[in-house]
Coordinates of C-alpha atoms in Angstrom, one line a residue:
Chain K
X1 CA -12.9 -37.6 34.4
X2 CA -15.4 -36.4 32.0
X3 CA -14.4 -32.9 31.6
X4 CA -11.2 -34.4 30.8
X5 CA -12.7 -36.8 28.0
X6 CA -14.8 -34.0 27.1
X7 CA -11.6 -31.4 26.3
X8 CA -10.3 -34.6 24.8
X9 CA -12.9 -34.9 22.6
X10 CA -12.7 -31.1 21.1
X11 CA -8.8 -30.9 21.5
X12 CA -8.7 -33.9 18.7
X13 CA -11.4 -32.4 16.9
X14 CA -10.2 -29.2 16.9
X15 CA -6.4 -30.3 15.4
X16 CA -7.6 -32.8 12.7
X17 CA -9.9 -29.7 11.5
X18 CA -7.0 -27.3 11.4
X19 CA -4.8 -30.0 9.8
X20 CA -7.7 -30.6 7.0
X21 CA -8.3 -26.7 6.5
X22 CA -4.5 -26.1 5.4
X23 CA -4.2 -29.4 3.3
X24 CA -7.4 -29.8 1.3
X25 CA -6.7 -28.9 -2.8
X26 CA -10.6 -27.2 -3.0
X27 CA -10.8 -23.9 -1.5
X28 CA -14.5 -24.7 -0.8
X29 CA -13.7 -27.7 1.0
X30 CA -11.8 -25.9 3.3
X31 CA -14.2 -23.0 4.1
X32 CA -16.9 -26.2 4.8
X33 CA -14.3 -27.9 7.5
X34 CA -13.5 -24.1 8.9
X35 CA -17.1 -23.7 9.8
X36 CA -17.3 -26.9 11.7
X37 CA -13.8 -25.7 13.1
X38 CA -16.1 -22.4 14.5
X39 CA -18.3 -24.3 15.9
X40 CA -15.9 -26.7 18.3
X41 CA -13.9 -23.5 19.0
X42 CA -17.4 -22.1 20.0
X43 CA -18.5 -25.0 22.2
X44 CA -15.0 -24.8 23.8
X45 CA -15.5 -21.4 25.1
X46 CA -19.0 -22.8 26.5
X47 CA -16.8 -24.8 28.3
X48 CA -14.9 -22.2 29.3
X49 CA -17.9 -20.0 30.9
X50 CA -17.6 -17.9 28.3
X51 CA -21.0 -17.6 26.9
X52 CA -21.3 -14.0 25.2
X53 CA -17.8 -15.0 23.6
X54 CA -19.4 -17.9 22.0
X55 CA -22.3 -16.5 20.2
X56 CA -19.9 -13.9 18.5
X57 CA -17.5 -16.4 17.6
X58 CA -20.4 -18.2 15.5
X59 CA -22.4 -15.0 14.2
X60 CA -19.3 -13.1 13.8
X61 CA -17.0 -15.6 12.8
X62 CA -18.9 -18.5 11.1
X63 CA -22.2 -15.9 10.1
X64 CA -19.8 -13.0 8.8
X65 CA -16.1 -13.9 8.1
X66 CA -16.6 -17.5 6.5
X67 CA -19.5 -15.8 4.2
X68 CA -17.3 -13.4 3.1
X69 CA -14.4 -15.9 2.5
X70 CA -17.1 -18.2 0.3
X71 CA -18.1 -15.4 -1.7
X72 CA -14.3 -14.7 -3.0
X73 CA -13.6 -18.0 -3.4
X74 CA -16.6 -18.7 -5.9
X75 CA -16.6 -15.2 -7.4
X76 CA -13.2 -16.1 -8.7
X77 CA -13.9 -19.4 -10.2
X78 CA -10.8 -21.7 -9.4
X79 CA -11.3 -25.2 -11.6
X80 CA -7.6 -25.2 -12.4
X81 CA -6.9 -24.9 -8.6
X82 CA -7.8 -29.0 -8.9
X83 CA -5.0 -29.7 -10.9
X84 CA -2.5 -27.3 -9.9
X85 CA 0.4 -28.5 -7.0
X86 CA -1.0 -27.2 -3.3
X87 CA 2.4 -26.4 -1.6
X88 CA 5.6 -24.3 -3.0
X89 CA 8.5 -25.8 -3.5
X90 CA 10.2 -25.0 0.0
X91 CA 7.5 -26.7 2.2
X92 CA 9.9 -28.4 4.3
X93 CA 11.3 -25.5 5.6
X94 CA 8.2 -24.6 6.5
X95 CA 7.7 -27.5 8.4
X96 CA 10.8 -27.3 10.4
X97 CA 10.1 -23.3 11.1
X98 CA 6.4 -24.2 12.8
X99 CA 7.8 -27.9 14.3
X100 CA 11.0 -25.5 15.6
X101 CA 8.7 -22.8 17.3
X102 CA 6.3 -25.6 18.7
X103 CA 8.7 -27.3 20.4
X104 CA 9.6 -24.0 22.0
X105 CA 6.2 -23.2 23.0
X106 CA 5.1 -26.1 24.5
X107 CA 8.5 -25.8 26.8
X108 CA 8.0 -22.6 27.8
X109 CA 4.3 -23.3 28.9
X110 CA 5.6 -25.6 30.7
X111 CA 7.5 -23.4 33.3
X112 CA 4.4 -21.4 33.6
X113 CA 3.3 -20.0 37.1
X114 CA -0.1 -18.3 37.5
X115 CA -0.9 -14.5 38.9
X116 CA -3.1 -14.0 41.8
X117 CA -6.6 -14.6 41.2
X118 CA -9.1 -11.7 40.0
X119 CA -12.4 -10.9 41.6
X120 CA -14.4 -12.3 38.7
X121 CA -15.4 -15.6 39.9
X122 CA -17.8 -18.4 38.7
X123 CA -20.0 -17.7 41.1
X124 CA -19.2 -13.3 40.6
X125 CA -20.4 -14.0 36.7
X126 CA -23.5 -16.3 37.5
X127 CA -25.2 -13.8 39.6
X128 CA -24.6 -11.0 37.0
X129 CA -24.9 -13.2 34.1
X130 CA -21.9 -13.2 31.9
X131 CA -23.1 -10.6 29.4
X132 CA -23.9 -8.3 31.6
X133 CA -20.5 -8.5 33.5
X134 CA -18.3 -8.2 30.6
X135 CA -20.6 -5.4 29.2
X136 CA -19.7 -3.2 32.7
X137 CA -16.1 -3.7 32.2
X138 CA -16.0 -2.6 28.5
X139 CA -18.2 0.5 28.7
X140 CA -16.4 1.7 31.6
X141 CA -12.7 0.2 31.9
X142 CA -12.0 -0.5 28.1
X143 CA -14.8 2.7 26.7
X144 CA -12.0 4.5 24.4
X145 CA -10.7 1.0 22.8
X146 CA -14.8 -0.1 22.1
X147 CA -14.8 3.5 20.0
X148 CA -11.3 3.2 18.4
X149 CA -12.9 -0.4 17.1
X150 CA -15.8 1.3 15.3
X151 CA -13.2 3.9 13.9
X152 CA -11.2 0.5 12.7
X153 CA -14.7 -1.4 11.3
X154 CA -15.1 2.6 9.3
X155 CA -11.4 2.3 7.8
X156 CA -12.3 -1.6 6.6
X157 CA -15.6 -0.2 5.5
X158 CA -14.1 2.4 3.0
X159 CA -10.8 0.1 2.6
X160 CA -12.7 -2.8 1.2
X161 CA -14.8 -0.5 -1.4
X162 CA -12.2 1.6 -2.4
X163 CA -9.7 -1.4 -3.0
X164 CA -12.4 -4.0 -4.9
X165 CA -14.2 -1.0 -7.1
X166 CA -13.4 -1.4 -10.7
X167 CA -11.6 1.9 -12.3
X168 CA -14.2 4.5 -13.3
X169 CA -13.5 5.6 -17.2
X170 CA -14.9 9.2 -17.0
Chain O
X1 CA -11.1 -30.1 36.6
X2 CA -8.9 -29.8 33.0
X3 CA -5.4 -28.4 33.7
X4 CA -4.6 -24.9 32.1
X5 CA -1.4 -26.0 30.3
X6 CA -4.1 -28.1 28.3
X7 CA -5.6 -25.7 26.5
X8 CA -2.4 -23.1 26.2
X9 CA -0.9 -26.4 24.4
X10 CA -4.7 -26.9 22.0
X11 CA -3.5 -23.2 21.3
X12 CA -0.9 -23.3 20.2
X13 CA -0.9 -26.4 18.3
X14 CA -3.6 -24.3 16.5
X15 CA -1.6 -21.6 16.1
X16 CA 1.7 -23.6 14.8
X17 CA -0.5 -25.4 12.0
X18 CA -2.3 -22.2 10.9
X19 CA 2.2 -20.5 10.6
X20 CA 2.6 -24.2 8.7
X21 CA -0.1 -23.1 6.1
X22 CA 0.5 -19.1 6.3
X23 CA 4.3 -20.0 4.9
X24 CA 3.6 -23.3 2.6
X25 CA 0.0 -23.3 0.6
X26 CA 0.5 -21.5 -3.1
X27 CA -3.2 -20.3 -2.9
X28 CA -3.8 -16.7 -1.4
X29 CA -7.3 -17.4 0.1
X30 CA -5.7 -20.4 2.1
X31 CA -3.1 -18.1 3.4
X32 CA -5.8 -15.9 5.1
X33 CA -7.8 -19.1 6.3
X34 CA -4.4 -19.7 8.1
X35 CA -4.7 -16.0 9.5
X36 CA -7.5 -16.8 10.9
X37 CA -6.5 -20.4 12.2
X38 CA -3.6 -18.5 14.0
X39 CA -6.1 -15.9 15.5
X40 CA -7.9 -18.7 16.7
X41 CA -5.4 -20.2 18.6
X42 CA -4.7 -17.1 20.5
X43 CA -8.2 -17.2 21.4
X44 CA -8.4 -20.0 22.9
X45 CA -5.3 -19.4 25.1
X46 CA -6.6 -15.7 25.9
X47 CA -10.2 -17.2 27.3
X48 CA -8.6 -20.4 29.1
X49 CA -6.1 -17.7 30.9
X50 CA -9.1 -15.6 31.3
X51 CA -11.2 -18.0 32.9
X52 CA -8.1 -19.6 35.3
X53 CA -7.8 -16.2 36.2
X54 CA -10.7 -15.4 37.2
X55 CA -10.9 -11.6 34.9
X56 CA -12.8 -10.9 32.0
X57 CA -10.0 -8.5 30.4
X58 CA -9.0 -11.5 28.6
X59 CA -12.6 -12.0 26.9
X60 CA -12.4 -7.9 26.6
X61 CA -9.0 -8.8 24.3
X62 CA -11.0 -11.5 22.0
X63 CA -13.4 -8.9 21.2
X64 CA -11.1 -7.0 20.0
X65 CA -9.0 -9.3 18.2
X66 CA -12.9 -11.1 16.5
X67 CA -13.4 -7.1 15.6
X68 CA -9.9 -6.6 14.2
X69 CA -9.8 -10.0 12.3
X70 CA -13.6 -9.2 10.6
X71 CA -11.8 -5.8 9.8
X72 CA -8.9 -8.0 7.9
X73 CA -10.9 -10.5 6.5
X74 CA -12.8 -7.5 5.2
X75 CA -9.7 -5.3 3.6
X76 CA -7.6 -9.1 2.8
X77 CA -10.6 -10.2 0.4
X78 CA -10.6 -7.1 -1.7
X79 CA -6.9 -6.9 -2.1
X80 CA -7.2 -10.3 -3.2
X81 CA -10.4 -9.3 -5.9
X82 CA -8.3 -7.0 -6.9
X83 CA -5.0 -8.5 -7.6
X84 CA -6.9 -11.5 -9.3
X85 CA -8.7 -8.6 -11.8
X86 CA -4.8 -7.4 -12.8
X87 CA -2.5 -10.5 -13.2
X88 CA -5.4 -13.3 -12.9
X89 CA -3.7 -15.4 -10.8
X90 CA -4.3 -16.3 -6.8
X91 CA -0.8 -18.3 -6.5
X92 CA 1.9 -16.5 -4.7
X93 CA 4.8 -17.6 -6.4
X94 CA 4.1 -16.6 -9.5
X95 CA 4.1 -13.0 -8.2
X96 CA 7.4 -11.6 -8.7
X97 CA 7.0 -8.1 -9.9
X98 CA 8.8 -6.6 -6.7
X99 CA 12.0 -8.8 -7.4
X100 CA 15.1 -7.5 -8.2

């Protein structure tokens, strides 16, 4: 009953946060509500037993990406944003597309069957400690994705400067 | 014990309201929040499965997908710097070069 009142509790939380981020007018007030989004979605995956998961979602996501997101929004200095309509004309449609492939979803999960069972069980990750168990399967199993990620973080590295650098006048 | 089509719905309830904003808000930055909403959801489902499961190559996947998404936000931001610098404007619709 109370892990059932206590997903409750974040599944609420976590829509009405969602549904605020898209509909507020201030861009600012949306970055504020997506941080407290970061944090729910983080103490889900404590739920979850995903520990190691959870502290990057909040220094990554919440400590890195929202920054980032806050610094563009004020460097560009939006005071007619207040006044201005939020949604184009077609919104409905838009509606109807998202409604449409909900719908869909949530049928098909329904009809969903589980696979056999791996060997990393709750009691597997408690003796190893979770951080230490994923860390063996990604330096072994998943090595050549870990270095094509650095390459990735390089090309957004050079990407970002090259893009937002003003022309040089020579 | 919660059942797993719980969370595979929170996901993609998540996911459906971050395609809602992605295809309706007239402000850029919102439409990348909504990236990032939709990223999220997939998350969610990803660690859920992961932990039903009983394998961590789910939780490998998020990794990459928090990497990739930092990566995005990253290259998303400075497109948008710079396309505010040349037509000062963040609204969508009133880009319309690439029309015929």
């Amino acid at each position: 009953m109370l892990p059932k009142l206590f997903f409750g509790y974040y599944a609420v939380v976590i829509t009405f946060l969602s549904v605020l981020i898209i509909t507020r007018k201030n861009p600012v007030h949306s970055v504020m509500w997506m941080l407290l989004l970061f944090f729910h979605i983080a103490g889900l995956y404590l739920f979850l037993n995903a520990e190691f998961i959870a502290a990057i979602q909040v220094i990554v996501y919440a400590g890195a990406i929202l920054v980032l997101f806050l610094f563009v929004v004020l460097l560009l200095n939006l005071r007619e944003e207040l006044q201005v309509k939020r949604f184009v004309g077609s919104w409905p449609a838009g509606l109807i597309i998202a409604a449409g492939m909900l719908a869909i979803v949530v049928n098909v999960i329904k009809s969903f069957t589980a696979a056999p069972r791996g060997i990393y069980s709750i009691e597997y990750i408690k003796n190893a400690t979770h951080t230490k168990a994923l860390g063996q399967v990604l330096y072994t199993e998943y090595l050549f994705p870990f270095e094509i990620a650095s390459l990735i973080l390089l090309v957004a590295i050079i990407g970002a400067i090259v893009l937002a650098k003003r022309k040089l006048r020579s | 014990m919660v059942p797993l089509n719980w969370y595979l719905t929170l996901g993609a309830v998540v996911f459906m309201i971050g395609v809602f904003g992605f295809l309706t808000r007239r402000n850029i930055i919102i439409m990348f929040m909504s990236v990032e909403l939709m990223l999220n959801g997939v998350n969610i489902s990803l660690i859920s499965l992961s932990h039903f499961l009983q394998d961590l190559r789910g939780q490998i996947l998020v990794f990459f997908i928090i990497t990739v998404a930092a990566a995005e936000a990253a290259i998303g931001l400075a497109i948008i710097i710079a396309l505010f610098r040349n037509k000062s404007t963040i609204h969508v619709d009133e880009m319309s070069e690439m029309k015929g």
